[in-house]
Short mmCIF file of C-alpha atoms (C1' of nucleotides) in Angstrom, two decimals:
data_model
loop_
_atom_site.label_atom_id
_atom_site.label_comp_id
_atom_site.label_asym_id
_atom_site.label_seq_id
_atom_site.Cartn_x
_atom_site.Cartn_y
_atom_site.Cartn_z
CA UNK A 6 -7.09 2.04 10.27
CA UNK A 7 -7.89 5.60 11.71
CA UNK A 8 -7.24 6.30 15.53
CA UNK A 9 -10.98 6.66 15.60
CA UNK A 10 -12.67 4.02 13.41
CA UNK A 11 -15.08 5.29 10.50
CA UNK A 12 -18.40 3.70 10.37
CA UNK A 13 -21.06 3.94 7.60
CA UNK A 14 -24.63 3.60 8.73
CA UNK A 15 -27.17 3.04 5.88
CA UNK A 16 -30.67 3.20 6.38
CA UNK A 17 -33.39 4.99 5.11
CA UNK A 18 -35.42 5.52 8.67
CA UNK A 19 -33.78 8.75 10.15
CA UNK A 20 -34.79 7.48 13.71
CA UNK A 21 -32.52 4.55 13.63
CA UNK A 22 -29.50 6.39 12.12
CA UNK A 23 -29.91 8.60 14.81
CA UNK A 24 -29.90 5.92 17.44
CA UNK A 25 -27.20 4.16 16.10
CA UNK A 26 -24.91 7.49 15.47
CA UNK A 27 -25.43 8.60 19.28
CA UNK A 28 -24.49 5.45 20.59
CA UNK A 29 -21.56 4.54 18.30
CA UNK A 30 -20.15 7.84 19.02
CA UNK A 31 -20.56 7.25 22.47
CA UNK A 32 -18.32 4.23 22.02
CA UNK A 33 -15.35 6.40 20.20
CA UNK A 34 -16.50 5.59 16.97
CA UNK A 35 -16.63 8.36 13.95
CA UNK A 36 -20.00 7.90 11.74
CA UNK A 37 -21.16 9.07 8.51
CA UNK A 38 -24.71 8.24 7.32
CA UNK A 39 -26.51 7.49 3.67
CA UNK A 40 -30.30 6.99 3.39
CA UNK A 41 -30.33 4.77 0.32
CA UNK A 42 -28.00 2.11 -1.49
CA UNK A 43 -26.76 4.85 -4.44
CA UNK A 44 -25.70 7.17 -1.76
CA UNK A 45 -24.17 4.76 0.22
CA UNK A 46 -21.94 3.26 -2.36
CA UNK A 47 -20.67 6.86 -3.35
CA UNK A 48 -20.04 7.83 0.02
CA UNK A 49 -18.37 4.39 0.66
CA UNK A 50 -15.93 4.88 -2.35
CA UNK A 51 -15.35 8.52 -1.20
CA UNK A 52 -14.39 7.98 2.35
CA UNK A 53 -13.38 4.13 2.72
CA UNK A 54 -15.05 3.52 6.12
CA UNK A 55 -13.49 0.82 8.27
CA UNK A 56 -16.93 -0.83 8.50
CA UNK A 57 -20.22 -0.70 6.86
CA UNK A 58 -23.75 -1.16 8.59
CA UNK A 59 -26.03 -1.50 5.67
CA UNK A 60 -30.01 -2.08 6.25
CA UNK A 61 -31.81 -4.26 3.25
CA UNK A 62 -34.91 -2.35 2.69
CA UNK A 63 -34.24 0.99 1.20
CA UNK A 64 -35.74 3.09 -1.73
CA UNK A 65 -33.72 3.65 -5.06
CA UNK A 66 -30.97 0.92 -4.19
CA UNK A 67 -31.59 -1.86 -1.68
CA UNK A 68 -28.98 -3.22 0.50
CA UNK A 69 -28.48 -5.99 -1.43
CA UNK A 70 -27.39 -4.49 -4.64
CA UNK A 71 -25.50 -1.87 -2.65
CA UNK A 72 -23.30 -4.58 -1.26
CA UNK A 73 -22.80 -6.02 -4.30
CA UNK A 74 -21.25 -2.88 -5.88
CA UNK A 75 -19.37 -2.28 -2.96
CA UNK A 76 -17.92 -5.47 -3.06
CA UNK A 77 -16.75 -4.88 -6.74
CA UNK A 78 -14.51 -1.68 -5.46
CA UNK A 79 -11.06 -2.49 -4.86
CA UNK A 80 -10.97 -0.10 -2.16
CA UNK A 81 -14.07 -1.44 -0.47
CA UNK A 82 -13.25 -5.01 -1.04
CA UNK A 83 -11.99 -6.01 2.46
CA UNK A 84 -14.38 -3.64 4.56
CA UNK A 85 -16.57 -5.64 6.58
CA UNK A 86 -20.35 -5.29 5.80
CA UNK A 87 -23.03 -5.62 8.51
CA UNK A 88 -26.46 -6.40 7.28
CA UNK A 89 -29.17 -5.17 9.23
CA UNK A 90 -32.92 -6.20 8.58
CA UNK A 91 -36.46 -6.58 9.80
CA UNK A 92 -36.74 -9.64 7.75
CA UNK A 93 -35.72 -12.89 9.90
CA UNK A 94 -36.28 -15.29 7.83
CA UNK A 95 -33.61 -17.71 6.94
CA UNK A 96 -33.84 -17.51 3.20
CA UNK A 97 -32.96 -13.78 3.27
CA UNK A 98 -30.34 -14.11 5.64
CA UNK A 99 -28.84 -16.51 3.38
CA UNK A 100 -29.06 -14.25 0.50
CA UNK A 101 -27.63 -11.47 2.48
CA UNK A 102 -24.56 -13.23 3.45
CA UNK A 103 -24.03 -14.92 -0.08
CA UNK A 104 -24.38 -11.46 -1.54
CA UNK A 105 -21.17 -10.58 0.27
CA UNK A 106 -22.00 -9.54 3.59
CA UNK A 107 -20.27 -10.54 6.82
CA UNK A 108 -22.64 -10.65 9.26
CA UNK A 109 -26.26 -10.75 9.30
CA UNK A 110 -28.45 -9.22 12.58
CA UNK A 111 -31.92 -8.90 12.54
CA UNK A 112 -34.36 -6.10 13.99
CA UNK A 113 -35.27 -5.44 16.59
CA UNK A 114 -31.22 -4.81 17.29
CA UNK A 115 -30.12 -4.75 20.55
CA UNK A 116 -27.67 -2.21 20.70
CA UNK A 117 -24.78 -3.78 22.97
CA UNK A 118 -24.83 -6.64 20.66
CA UNK A 119 -24.36 -4.62 17.53
CA UNK A 120 -21.82 -2.72 19.24
CA UNK A 121 -19.91 -5.87 20.22
CA UNK A 122 -20.62 -7.41 16.75
CA UNK A 123 -18.70 -4.01 15.25
CA UNK A 124 -15.93 -4.13 17.58
CA UNK A 125 -15.71 -8.06 16.57
CA UNK A 126 -15.40 -6.99 13.02
CA UNK A 127 -13.05 -4.38 13.23
CA UNK A 128 -10.64 -6.85 15.48
CA UNK A 129 -11.30 -9.40 12.79
CA UNK A 130 -9.96 -6.82 10.12
CA UNK A 131 -7.32 -5.36 11.70
CA UNK A 132 -5.73 -8.88 12.58
CA UNK A 133 -4.58 -8.53 8.81
CA UNK A 134 -3.09 -5.41 8.98
CA UNK A 135 0.38 -5.27 8.12
CA UNK A 136 1.84 -2.41 9.79
CA UNK A 137 3.41 0.21 7.33
CA UNK A 138 7.17 0.96 7.32
CA UNK A 139 6.81 4.53 8.86
CA UNK A 140 8.28 6.59 11.86
CA UNK A 141 5.74 8.99 13.67
CA UNK A 142 7.82 11.28 15.70
CA UNK A 143 6.79 14.97 16.63
CA UNK A 144 4.16 15.84 14.13
CA UNK A 145 5.89 13.90 11.49
CA UNK A 146 4.92 10.85 9.71
CA UNK A 147 8.08 9.62 7.61
CA UNK A 148 6.54 6.84 5.31
CA UNK A 149 9.32 4.58 3.68
CA UNK A 150 6.68 2.91 1.65
CA UNK A 151 5.24 5.68 -0.19
CA UNK A 152 8.61 8.05 -0.01
CA UNK A 153 6.87 11.07 1.49
CA UNK A 154 6.74 13.14 4.76
CA UNK A 155 3.57 14.41 6.02
CA UNK A 156 3.23 17.15 8.58
CA UNK A 157 0.50 16.01 11.34
CA UNK A 158 -1.66 19.17 11.28
CA UNK A 159 -2.10 19.88 7.61
CA UNK A 160 -1.80 16.07 6.58
CA UNK A 161 -0.05 17.34 3.36
CA UNK A 162 2.55 14.87 1.84
CA UNK A 163 6.06 16.73 1.19
CA UNK A 164 8.27 14.96 -1.63
CA UNK A 165 11.91 14.80 -0.71
CA UNK A 166 14.54 13.81 -2.84
CA UNK A 167 16.19 10.36 -2.39
CA UNK A 168 19.32 11.74 -0.29
CA UNK A 169 17.10 14.23 1.64
CA UNK A 170 14.66 11.48 2.39
CA UNK A 171 17.36 8.95 3.47
CA UNK A 172 18.95 11.27 5.73
CA UNK A 173 15.78 12.80 7.51
CA UNK A 174 14.54 8.81 7.73
CA UNK A 175 18.32 8.21 9.37
CA UNK A 176 17.99 11.17 11.62
CA UNK A 177 14.44 10.17 12.67
CA UNK A 178 15.21 6.67 13.64
CA UNK A 179 17.77 7.92 16.16
CA UNK A 180 16.34 11.07 17.64
CA UNK A 181 18.22 13.20 19.96
CA UNK A 182 21.56 11.42 18.80
CA UNK A 183 24.26 13.55 17.47
CA UNK A 184 26.11 12.56 14.14
CA UNK A 185 29.46 14.18 13.03
CA UNK A 186 29.21 15.42 9.33
CA UNK A 187 31.40 12.05 8.58
CA UNK A 188 29.33 9.89 10.35
CA UNK A 189 26.52 10.78 8.25
CA UNK A 190 28.42 10.40 4.96
CA UNK A 191 29.72 6.65 6.26
CA UNK A 192 26.02 6.01 7.38
CA UNK A 193 23.76 7.68 4.86
CA UNK A 194 26.06 7.89 1.38
CA UNK A 195 28.23 4.64 2.24
CA UNK A 196 31.38 3.89 3.50
CA UNK A 197 33.28 4.21 0.24
CA UNK A 198 31.87 7.46 -1.39
CA UNK A 199 33.92 10.24 -0.90
CA UNK A 200 32.50 13.53 -1.04
CA UNK A 201 33.30 16.88 0.94
CA UNK A 202 31.49 16.98 4.41
CA UNK A 203 30.11 20.22 3.44
CA UNK A 204 27.65 18.23 1.20
CA UNK A 205 25.56 17.43 4.62
CA UNK A 206 25.27 21.09 4.99
CA UNK A 207 23.16 21.60 1.84
CA UNK A 208 21.15 18.61 2.42
CA UNK A 209 20.12 19.59 5.78
CA UNK A 210 19.14 23.02 4.15
CA UNK A 211 16.72 21.25 1.63
CA UNK A 212 15.37 19.40 4.64
CA UNK A 213 14.80 22.29 6.74
CA UNK A 214 13.41 23.89 3.47
CA UNK A 215 10.72 21.41 2.70
CA UNK A 216 9.91 19.61 6.14
CA UNK A 217 10.68 22.79 8.83
CA UNK A 218 13.22 24.58 10.31
CA UNK A 219 13.33 23.24 13.71
CA UNK A 220 13.45 19.26 13.14
CA UNK A 221 17.28 19.36 12.61
CA UNK A 222 19.56 20.80 14.85
CA UNK A 223 22.85 22.19 14.61
CA UNK A 224 25.40 21.31 17.20
CA UNK A 225 28.40 23.65 16.82
CA UNK A 226 31.37 22.09 16.49
CA UNK A 227 30.04 18.71 16.42
CA UNK A 228 27.40 17.97 13.86
CA UNK A 229 23.92 17.70 13.53
CA UNK A 230 20.97 15.81 15.16
CA UNK A 231 17.31 15.13 15.10
CA UNK A 232 15.65 17.26 18.26
CA UNK A 233 15.50 15.20 21.31
CA UNK A 234 11.77 14.04 21.78
CA UNK A 235 12.52 13.43 25.64
CA UNK A 236 13.53 16.87 26.74
CA UNK B 24 -6.04 -21.31 2.29
CA UNK B 25 -6.31 -25.22 1.17
CA UNK B 26 -8.31 -26.30 -1.86
CA UNK B 27 -10.66 -27.66 0.57
CA UNK B 28 -11.18 -25.58 3.75
CA UNK B 29 -10.34 -27.12 7.02
CA UNK B 30 -13.08 -26.50 9.83
CA UNK B 31 -12.47 -27.26 13.17
CA UNK B 32 -16.01 -28.23 15.01
CA UNK B 33 -15.90 -27.94 18.95
CA UNK B 34 -19.21 -29.48 20.65
CA UNK B 35 -19.24 -32.13 23.54
CA UNK B 36 -22.60 -33.44 22.07
CA UNK B 37 -21.66 -36.23 19.49
CA UNK B 38 -24.94 -35.67 17.89
CA UNK B 39 -24.21 -32.18 17.15
CA UNK B 40 -20.79 -32.80 15.76
CA UNK B 41 -21.95 -35.42 13.52
CA UNK B 42 -24.74 -33.39 12.21
CA UNK B 43 -22.35 -30.63 11.47
CA UNK B 44 -19.63 -33.01 9.86
CA UNK B 45 -22.12 -34.58 7.51
CA UNK B 46 -23.37 -31.28 6.04
CA UNK B 47 -20.19 -29.44 6.08
CA UNK B 48 -18.50 -32.31 4.06
CA UNK B 49 -21.26 -32.34 1.97
CA UNK B 50 -20.26 -28.62 1.13
CA UNK B 51 -16.81 -29.53 0.40
CA UNK B 52 -15.27 -28.62 3.25
CA UNK B 53 -12.82 -30.75 5.52
CA UNK B 54 -13.56 -31.10 9.22
CA UNK B 55 -12.26 -32.06 12.31
CA UNK B 56 -13.78 -32.31 15.83
CA UNK B 57 -12.76 -31.74 19.31
CA UNK B 58 -15.37 -32.81 22.33
CA UNK B 59 -13.81 -29.98 24.47
CA UNK B 60 -11.98 -26.84 25.07
CA UNK B 61 -8.90 -28.30 25.89
CA UNK B 62 -8.78 -30.72 22.99
CA UNK B 63 -9.78 -27.91 20.66
CA UNK B 64 -6.68 -25.61 21.70
CA UNK B 65 -4.25 -28.70 20.91
CA UNK B 66 -6.13 -29.65 17.48
CA UNK B 67 -6.14 -26.02 16.55
CA UNK B 68 -2.57 -25.38 17.35
CA UNK B 69 -1.44 -28.75 15.54
CA UNK B 70 -4.05 -27.97 12.48
CA UNK B 71 -4.65 -24.72 11.77
CA UNK B 72 -7.96 -24.76 10.60
CA UNK B 73 -9.41 -22.32 8.28
CA UNK B 74 -12.18 -21.52 10.63
CA UNK B 75 -13.34 -22.79 14.07
CA UNK B 76 -17.16 -23.52 15.08
CA UNK B 77 -16.98 -23.30 18.89
CA UNK B 78 -19.72 -24.36 21.32
CA UNK B 79 -19.76 -22.59 24.90
CA UNK B 80 -20.60 -25.05 27.17
CA UNK B 81 -18.22 -27.99 27.35
CA UNK B 82 -16.68 -29.92 30.16
CA UNK B 83 -13.03 -29.44 31.29
CA UNK B 84 -12.67 -26.09 29.18
CA UNK B 85 -15.49 -24.10 27.99
CA UNK B 86 -15.37 -22.22 24.89
CA UNK B 87 -14.89 -18.56 26.20
CA UNK B 88 -11.61 -19.91 27.68
CA UNK B 89 -10.75 -22.00 24.58
CA UNK B 90 -11.40 -19.00 22.46
CA UNK B 91 -8.90 -16.66 24.52
CA UNK B 92 -6.34 -19.23 24.50
CA UNK B 93 -6.63 -19.72 20.80
CA UNK B 94 -6.25 -16.09 20.24
CA UNK B 95 -3.08 -15.95 22.00
CA UNK B 96 -1.59 -17.95 19.53
CA UNK B 97 0.23 -16.54 16.84
CA UNK B 98 -0.79 -18.99 14.42
CA UNK B 99 -4.41 -18.93 15.08
CA UNK B 100 -4.59 -15.03 15.74
CA UNK B 101 -6.16 -14.71 12.25
CA UNK B 102 -8.10 -17.67 12.13
CA UNK B 103 -12.54 -16.70 12.45
CA UNK B 104 -13.97 -18.20 15.23
CA UNK B 105 -17.96 -18.82 15.21
CA UNK B 106 -19.38 -19.40 18.48
CA UNK B 107 -22.43 -21.50 18.64
CA UNK B 108 -24.61 -21.77 21.92
CA UNK B 109 -27.75 -22.49 23.21
CA UNK B 110 -27.83 -19.52 25.70
CA UNK B 111 -29.19 -16.38 23.62
CA UNK B 112 -29.30 -13.95 26.08
CA UNK B 113 -27.61 -10.53 24.99
CA UNK B 114 -25.10 -10.63 27.67
CA UNK B 115 -23.60 -13.93 26.77
CA UNK B 116 -23.63 -12.82 23.33
CA UNK B 117 -21.63 -9.64 24.14
CA UNK B 118 -19.01 -11.79 26.23
CA UNK B 119 -18.58 -14.49 23.82
CA UNK B 120 -17.67 -11.38 21.02
CA UNK B 121 -15.53 -9.47 23.20
CA UNK B 122 -13.51 -13.07 23.97
CA UNK B 123 -12.57 -12.65 20.41
CA UNK B 124 -15.04 -14.68 18.64
CA UNK B 125 -16.11 -13.20 15.13
CA UNK B 126 -19.55 -14.42 15.11
CA UNK B 127 -22.08 -15.43 17.53
CA UNK B 128 -24.98 -17.95 16.32
CA UNK B 129 -27.67 -19.16 18.71
CA UNK B 130 -28.95 -22.53 18.74
CA UNK B 131 -31.21 -24.10 17.61
CA UNK B 132 -28.91 -23.60 14.65
CA UNK B 133 -30.17 -23.44 11.06
CA UNK B 134 -27.90 -25.29 8.90
CA UNK B 135 -28.19 -23.07 5.52
CA UNK B 136 -27.63 -20.10 7.95
CA UNK B 137 -24.58 -21.83 9.31
CA UNK B 138 -23.40 -22.62 6.13
CA UNK B 139 -23.59 -19.50 4.33
CA UNK B 140 -22.05 -17.84 7.74
CA UNK B 141 -19.23 -20.11 7.42
CA UNK B 142 -18.56 -19.37 3.69
CA UNK B 143 -19.23 -15.65 4.73
CA UNK B 144 -16.18 -16.02 7.39
CA UNK B 145 -13.93 -17.73 4.71
CA UNK B 146 -14.73 -15.29 1.94
CA UNK B 147 -13.91 -12.31 4.54
CA UNK B 148 -10.63 -13.98 5.38
CA UNK B 149 -9.82 -14.92 1.83
CA UNK B 150 -10.40 -11.13 0.72
CA UNK B 151 -7.24 -10.39 2.40
CA UNK B 152 -4.68 -12.61 0.26
CA UNK B 153 -6.69 -13.32 -2.90
CA UNK B 154 -6.45 -10.38 -5.41
CA UNK B 155 -9.89 -9.09 -6.92
CA UNK B 156 -10.62 -10.00 -10.31
CA UNK B 157 -11.66 -6.40 -10.88
CA UNK B 158 -9.89 -3.45 -9.60
CA UNK B 159 -11.78 -0.13 -9.62
CA UNK B 160 -9.44 2.76 -8.83
CA UNK B 161 -9.86 6.28 -9.86
CA UNK B 162 -11.83 6.01 -12.74
CA UNK B 163 -9.97 2.86 -14.00
CA UNK B 164 -11.47 -0.38 -14.24
CA UNK B 165 -8.76 -3.27 -14.25
CA UNK B 166 -10.43 -6.33 -15.54
CA UNK B 167 -8.48 -9.46 -14.78
CA UNK B 168 -10.80 -11.65 -16.41
CA UNK B 169 -10.79 -9.96 -19.72
CA UNK B 170 -7.57 -8.40 -19.76
CA UNK B 171 -8.39 -5.17 -20.45
CA UNK B 172 -8.54 -1.74 -18.68
CA UNK B 173 -11.45 0.62 -19.02
CA UNK B 174 -11.45 4.48 -18.43
CA UNK B 175 -14.57 5.54 -16.45
CA UNK B 176 -16.26 8.37 -18.35
CA UNK B 177 -15.75 6.64 -22.10
CA UNK B 178 -16.20 3.05 -20.67
CA UNK B 179 -13.90 2.11 -23.95
CA UNK B 180 -11.90 -1.04 -23.24
CA UNK B 181 -8.15 -0.57 -23.79
CA UNK B 182 -6.26 -3.63 -24.65
CA UNK B 183 -2.72 -3.91 -22.99
CA UNK B 184 -0.40 -6.58 -23.73
CA UNK B 185 0.26 -9.11 -21.07
CA UNK B 186 3.12 -7.65 -19.22
CA UNK B 187 1.84 -4.20 -19.46
CA UNK B 188 -1.47 -5.55 -18.02
CA UNK B 189 0.15 -7.32 -15.22
CA UNK B 190 2.56 -4.51 -14.34
CA UNK B 191 -0.17 -2.28 -14.37
CA UNK B 192 -2.50 -4.51 -12.09
CA UNK B 193 0.32 -5.14 -9.54
CA UNK B 194 0.51 -1.08 -8.99
CA UNK B 195 -2.80 -0.63 -9.13
CA UNK B 196 -3.55 -3.02 -6.18
CA UNK B 197 -0.95 -1.24 -4.32
CA UNK B 198 -1.66 2.48 -4.73
CA UNK B 199 0.82 5.08 -3.25
CA UNK B 200 3.35 2.34 -2.77
CA UNK B 201 6.82 2.81 -4.10
CA UNK B 202 8.71 0.17 -5.96
CA UNK B 203 12.16 0.18 -7.26
CA UNK B 204 12.98 -1.48 -10.75
CA UNK B 205 14.30 -4.38 -9.19
CA UNK B 206 11.23 -4.97 -6.66
CA UNK B 207 8.78 -4.76 -9.81
CA UNK B 208 11.00 -7.26 -11.92
CA UNK B 209 11.45 -9.76 -9.05
CA UNK B 210 7.60 -9.58 -8.48
CA UNK B 211 5.86 -9.03 -12.04
CA UNK B 212 8.70 -10.68 -14.16
CA UNK B 213 9.53 -13.36 -11.51
CA UNK B 214 12.56 -14.31 -9.27
CA UNK B 215 14.63 -15.99 -11.88
CA UNK B 216 14.24 -13.89 -14.74
CA UNK B 217 17.27 -11.70 -15.43
CA UNK B 218 16.43 -8.79 -17.75
CA UNK B 219 17.82 -5.10 -17.09
CA UNK B 220 16.01 -3.11 -15.25
CA UNK B 221 15.46 -0.35 -17.92
CA UNK B 222 12.83 -2.50 -19.62
CA UNK B 223 10.41 -1.42 -16.79
CA UNK B 224 10.85 2.04 -17.93
CA UNK B 225 9.54 0.96 -21.78
CA UNK B 226 6.70 -0.91 -20.12
CA UNK B 227 5.55 1.99 -18.01
CA UNK B 228 6.05 4.15 -21.16
CA UNK B 229 3.63 1.89 -23.00
CA UNK B 230 1.00 1.74 -20.04
CA UNK B 231 1.19 5.42 -19.85
CA UNK B 232 0.63 5.83 -23.52
CA UNK B 233 -2.22 3.36 -23.73
CA UNK B 234 -4.11 4.23 -20.42
CA UNK B 235 -3.00 7.69 -19.70
CA UNK B 236 -0.13 9.70 -18.33
CA UNK B 237 -0.98 10.34 -14.79
CA UNK B 238 -1.58 6.89 -13.25
CA UNK B 239 2.15 5.90 -12.76
CA UNK B 240 4.24 8.57 -10.87
CA UNK B 241 8.10 8.68 -11.33
CA UNK B 242 9.98 8.73 -8.12
CA UNK B 243 13.16 9.56 -9.20
CA UNK B 244 16.26 7.68 -7.83
CA UNK B 245 13.75 4.97 -6.27
CA UNK B 246 11.19 3.86 -8.77
CA UNK B 247 7.84 4.20 -9.64
CA UNK B 248 4.10 4.06 -8.05
CA UNK B 249 0.87 4.24 -8.61
CA UNK B 250 -0.38 7.69 -7.69
CA UNK B 251 -1.65 7.64 -3.99
CA UNK B 252 -5.53 7.88 -3.76
CA UNK B 253 -5.65 8.99 -0.24
CA UNK B 254 -3.62 12.08 -0.86
"C1'" DC C 7 37.46 43.22 15.29
"C1'" DG C 8 39.14 38.90 13.73
"C1'" DC C 9 38.42 33.97 13.45
"C1'" DC C 10 36.02 30.01 12.63
"C1'" DA C 11 31.76 27.29 11.86
"C1'" DT C 12 28.10 27.08 9.73
"C1'" DG C 13 23.80 29.08 6.40
"C1'" DT C 14 22.81 29.95 1.96
"C1'" DT C 15 22.86 30.19 -2.90
"C1'" DA C 16 24.32 29.47 -7.68
"C1'" DG C 17 25.86 26.40 -11.35
"C1'" DG C 18 28.63 22.47 -13.21
"C1'" DT C 19 28.38 17.43 -13.38
"C1'" DA C 20 26.95 13.10 -12.98
"C1'" DA C 21 23.11 10.03 -12.52
"C1'" DT C 22 18.66 8.84 -13.60
"C1'" DC C 23 14.91 8.73 -16.55
"C1'" DG C 24 12.18 9.28 -21.44
"C1'" DT C 25 11.92 8.21 -25.63
"C1'" DT C 26 12.52 6.30 -30.00
"C1'" DA C 27 14.39 2.94 -32.79
"C1'" DA C 28 16.30 -1.79 -33.85
"C1'" DC C 29 16.62 -6.65 -32.64
"C1'" DT C 30 14.56 -11.17 -31.59
"C1'" DA C 31 10.72 -14.51 -30.77
"C1'" DC C 32 6.94 -16.45 -31.63
"C1'" DG C 33 2.57 -17.42 -33.63
"C1'" DA C 34 -1.06 -16.45 -37.14
"C1'" DA C 35 -2.15 -15.66 -41.87
"C1'" DA C 36 -1.12 -15.92 -46.74
"C1'" DT D 25 7.46 -21.91 -46.62
"C1'" DT D 26 7.36 -16.90 -46.25
"C1'" DT D 27 5.19 -12.76 -44.59
"C1'" DC D 28 3.43 -10.23 -41.31
"C1'" DG D 29 2.30 -8.37 -36.77
"C1'" DT D 30 2.88 -8.17 -31.74
"C1'" DA D 31 5.44 -8.66 -27.76
"C1'" DG D 32 9.15 -8.35 -24.95
"C1'" DT D 33 13.72 -6.60 -24.60
"C1'" DT D 34 17.84 -4.06 -25.57
"C1'" DA D 35 20.72 0.09 -26.74
"C1'" DA D 36 21.24 5.03 -27.97
"C1'" DC D 37 20.93 9.12 -26.87
"C1'" DG D 38 18.78 13.54 -25.69
"C1'" DA D 39 16.30 15.76 -21.52
"C1'" DT D 40 15.81 16.21 -16.75
"C1'" DT D 41 16.78 16.20 -12.09
"C1'" DA D 42 19.71 15.49 -8.03
"C1'" DC D 43 24.00 15.95 -6.30
"C1'" DC D 44 28.12 18.07 -5.08
"C1'" DT D 45 31.30 21.64 -4.71
"C1'" DA D 46 32.94 26.10 -4.35
"C1'" DA D 47 32.17 30.75 -2.75
"C1'" DC D 48 30.40 34.13 -0.37
"C1'" DA D 49 27.41 35.74 3.57
"C1'" DT D 50 26.59 35.60 8.58
"C1'" DG D 51 26.85 35.47 13.40
"C1'" DG D 52 28.51 33.65 17.68
"C1'" DC D 53 32.64 34.25 20.40
"C1'" DG D 54 37.31 35.16 22.15
#
DNA sequence: CGCCATGTTAGGTAATCGTTAACTACGAAA
DNA sequence: TTTCGTAGTTAACGATTACCTAACATGGCG
């Protein structure tokens, strides 16, 4: 999940959208909005929100149909959907839930309840998240699952060759610690691989080229290290 | 999850327990019951139910306290909790949700609504461990029922052989993640099948031929992956 | 200046991958 | 039964890429 969870609000009444956006943003959520079902499905596919608040009565495509379509999308399959409607009859509520919604709230809505319910749903889905196998350090994100490195500001993924990635990953897991070339050969290349130690230099060069110059420092006469994040 | 999901019902009024047990069992759920919070926590720890229906007002330990204790247990962390109470005031509802409940229903309860809500909660949690029958990703539609893949624009169904399909399906359910050939053999072919790892190459080739070249990427020195839809 | 450690570049080589073709196994059709 | 087609696997070989090395450049320091 993002630092600030993204909520998709779907309602054809602008007043309600405004009210919800204002209050949810005050609670530190990011929001996007759609004013009918068709627009909602498109936006949801594009943005993969962390939660969807969906009104039922809408023009073009109603909330039930939108809910069904979203549930067919693999990327939206696990996104909690909160249905919101003026119709409080039991039958509607049952249909809404059976269509794939997780929760059904009836208007008039209480903002504190809605907000608590949104938080509960987020809590519920975050319980299943498996942490990604990645190191965040400085403005870098070194992702072992995807074998890429991202720079914070741009977010663009940089592809490294295998040895480059392994070497950077090794350094970044031990920031500040200095390793001799022989240490690195032993621990990244492997104990029984015999290559000249200057090989390390070349790989450091390539990492600096692709990721940035200042992450790996040269310690003259000793070796290299990832810059110390505590200084 | 079990074939018949297990529901833990917690309420100090026997009439309500009986009513719920009768109706939930009719819907093919297994049920167990506790009549106060302390008993509920013990039973929940012992049995790890698939869902917990929890009344708030109870002797010995109320539902809020029980909810908090359950959430502290690692095995109960992901079990959905549905709170049930006579007090319909907003403030109570907010407290209940903030304590760790996923849903709050007020008495008098409607059985159809409760049942739909229980099913929605189960669906919600099963979404995380059961793969979808239909994956939509990029312009692909990967249909597990029909064992075919459709490309968005043309809509034409491409028929894949079983291994080809299974492999593509495995990749597409984990976009962006890199797998070594051995990972793929273990997880798509099966742990105790011994074939040379270059077999994967040939199947990847066939998928690229039939479905398109750019869906599965080669990560040299590491393996393959479905292209990352987030980049 | 001259020395030494590191930076930088380029090219050969070894590893890895793509691609094709052949072999086996199996089931369906003739 | 034979024959054919499809699926799965393996092997072989050419193409591509990563890796390593060596050679030269640079820069700090005595």
